[in-house]
XYZ file of N, CA, C and O in Angstrom:
224
model
N 11.519 30.047 -18.203
C 10.289 30.395 -17.526
C 9.208 29.344 -17.792
O 8.511 28.945 -16.887
N 9.061 28.926 -19.039
C 8.049 27.934 -19.386
C 8.301 26.622 -18.651
O 7.361 25.950 -18.244
N 9.563 26.285 -18.471
C 9.899 25.066 -17.747
C 9.443 25.115 -16.304
O 8.977 24.121 -15.753
N 9.553 26.278 -15.693
C 9.112 26.439 -14.304
C 7.595 26.298 -14.193
O 7.084 25.690 -13.256
N 6.883 26.874 -15.143
C 5.420 26.784 -15.138
C 4.996 25.334 -15.318
O 4.128 24.831 -14.611
N 5.618 24.650 -16.274
C 5.297 23.240 -16.518
C 5.598 22.406 -15.282
O 4.795 21.568 -14.873
N 6.738 22.635 -14.679
C 7.139 21.889 -13.495
C 6.165 22.113 -12.346
O 5.797 21.177 -11.638
N 5.719 23.333 -12.178
C 4.760 23.645 -11.119
C 3.434 22.929 -11.358
O 2.802 22.439 -10.424
N 3.012 22.882 -12.600
C 1.749 22.223 -12.936
C 1.842 20.720 -12.681
O 0.905 20.108 -12.179
N 2.966 20.133 -13.033
C 3.169 18.696 -12.801
C 3.143 18.412 -11.305
O 2.503 17.455 -10.864
N 3.801 19.244 -10.518
C 3.801 19.056 -9.065
C 2.395 19.212 -8.499
O 1.995 18.456 -7.607
N 1.644 20.176 -8.993
C 0.264 20.392 -8.554
C -0.575 19.151 -8.858
O -1.288 18.651 -7.991
N -0.483 18.649 -10.092
C -1.224 17.442 -10.473
C -0.838 16.270 -9.582
O -1.703 15.526 -9.121
N 0.463 16.105 -9.336
C 0.931 15.004 -8.479
C 0.374 15.129 -7.068
O -0.023 14.135 -6.471
N 0.342 16.350 -6.536
C -0.187 16.563 -5.187
C -1.663 16.198 -5.110
O -2.107 15.539 -4.167
N -2.440 16.637 -6.100
C -3.872 16.332 -6.106
C -4.090 14.837 -6.255
O -4.881 14.233 -5.517
N -3.390 14.217 -7.175
C -3.585 12.786 -7.436
C -3.095 11.908 -6.283
O -3.661 10.837 -6.050
N -2.097 12.345 -5.561
C -1.583 11.532 -4.453
C -2.601 11.417 -3.325
O -2.571 10.461 -2.558
N -3.512 12.376 -3.228
C -4.543 12.320 -2.207
C -5.821 11.637 -2.664
O -6.811 11.612 -1.938
N -5.797 11.088 -3.854
C -7.001 10.496 -4.453
C -6.818 8.983 -4.559
O -5.755 8.496 -4.934
N -7.864 8.244 -4.227
C -7.793 6.790 -4.366
C -7.782 6.423 -5.856
O -8.260 7.185 -6.696
N -7.246 5.245 -6.145
C -7.231 4.792 -7.534
C -8.643 4.624 -8.063
O -8.917 4.936 -9.230
N -9.560 4.156 -7.219
C -10.946 3.972 -7.659
C -11.584 5.297 -8.066
O -12.297 5.372 -9.063
N -11.322 6.341 -7.288
C -11.867 7.658 -7.624
C -11.248 8.166 -8.927
O -11.940 8.679 -9.798
N -9.931 8.009 -9.057
C -9.238 8.420 -10.283
C -9.815 7.687 -11.496
O -10.117 8.302 -12.516
N -9.982 6.388 -11.358
C -10.498 5.572 -12.454
C -11.934 5.966 -12.812
O -12.294 6.031 -13.985
N -12.755 6.246 -11.803
C -14.132 6.666 -12.036
C -14.170 7.993 -12.802
O -14.891 8.123 -13.797
N -13.395 8.958 -12.355
C -13.367 10.266 -13.028
C -12.870 10.101 -14.458
O -13.445 10.661 -15.392
N -11.804 9.344 -14.615
C -11.236 9.125 -15.963
C -12.268 8.517 -16.894
O -12.405 8.930 -18.044
N -13.041 7.576 -16.409
C -14.050 6.942 -17.256
C -15.226 7.884 -17.541
O -15.845 7.788 -18.596
N -15.521 8.774 -16.621
C -16.624 9.720 -16.815
C -16.301 10.760 -17.881
O -17.176 11.183 -18.627
N -15.055 11.184 -17.935
C -14.689 12.245 -18.884
C -14.089 11.702 -20.174
O -13.807 12.467 -21.087
N -13.871 10.400 -20.238
C -13.297 9.775 -21.437
C -11.973 10.411 -21.842
O -11.720 10.652 -23.014
N -11.167 10.732 -20.858
C -9.848 11.316 -21.111
C -8.913 10.761 -20.045
O -9.169 10.916 -18.857
N -7.861 10.113 -20.464
C -6.980 9.467 -19.495
C -5.798 10.335 -19.074
O -4.964 9.883 -18.293
N -5.734 11.570 -19.550
C -4.607 12.411 -19.149
C -4.760 12.834 -17.697
O -5.859 13.105 -17.208
N -3.649 12.861 -16.999
C -3.650 13.210 -15.583
C -4.176 14.628 -15.368
O -4.935 14.866 -14.435
N -3.800 15.545 -16.235
C -4.243 16.928 -16.068
C -5.746 17.073 -16.271
O -6.394 17.863 -15.583
N -6.331 16.288 -17.169
C -7.782 16.344 -17.382
C -8.522 15.799 -16.170
O -9.553 16.350 -15.770
N -8.007 14.732 -15.577
C -8.628 14.162 -14.383
C -8.543 15.152 -13.227
O -9.527 15.385 -12.523
N -7.404 15.771 -13.040
C -7.236 16.760 -11.967
C -8.168 17.941 -12.190
O -8.830 18.404 -11.260
N -8.242 18.416 -13.409
C -9.122 19.543 -13.714
C -10.581 19.216 -13.422
O -11.298 20.000 -12.781
N -11.033 18.057 -13.861
C -12.412 17.630 -13.614
C -12.661 17.491 -12.117
O -13.691 17.927 -11.606
N -11.727 16.876 -11.424
C -11.870 16.687 -9.979
C -11.971 18.027 -9.253
O -12.853 18.226 -8.424
N -11.068 18.943 -9.566
C -11.061 20.226 -8.864
C -12.296 21.059 -9.208
O -12.789 21.795 -8.355
N -12.813 20.935 -10.416
C -14.020 21.672 -10.798
C -15.273 21.118 -10.129
O -16.274 21.829 -10.003
N -15.232 19.856 -9.718
C -16.390 19.193 -9.102
C -15.989 18.449 -7.836
O -16.500 17.367 -7.541
N -15.066 19.040 -7.087
C -14.472 18.392 -5.915
C -15.516 17.952 -4.891
O -15.464 16.837 -4.380
N -16.464 18.801 -4.603
C -17.472 18.471 -3.602
C -18.261 17.221 -4.012
O -18.519 16.346 -3.202
N -18.621 17.145 -5.268
C -19.352 15.976 -5.762
C -18.513 14.709 -5.639
O -18.968 13.698 -5.090
N -17.276 14.746 -6.144
C -16.451 13.543 -6.134
C -16.069 13.128 -4.710
O -15.973 11.944 -4.421
N -15.880 14.092 -3.826
C -15.562 13.763 -2.449
C -16.759 13.182 -1.703
O -16.600 12.490 -0.708
N -17.954 13.464 -2.204
C -19.140 12.915 -1.545
C -19.395 11.455 -1.930
O -20.151 10.765 -1.249
N -18.765 10.995 -2.990
C -18.905 9.600 -3.402
C -18.109 8.707 -2.458
O -17.089 9.104 -1.914
N -18.557 7.512 -2.275
C -17.933 6.585 -1.342
C -16.878 5.748 -2.054
O -17.157 4.647 -2.528
N -15.652 6.270 -2.113
C -14.535 5.531 -2.736
C -13.424 5.392 -1.767
O -12.930 6.144 -1.132
């Protein structure tokens, strides 16, 4: 069961990140000082409107 949950989370992160430019990813990563993919996805989804309004 835990493997399925982990796998679903990885797929979710991959889906979110695949729609994001590298510049946006790099900007978010530098803002939160955390390079983990899940932290970047979490920050992005919590502030999606803000990050989408930036010109990247």
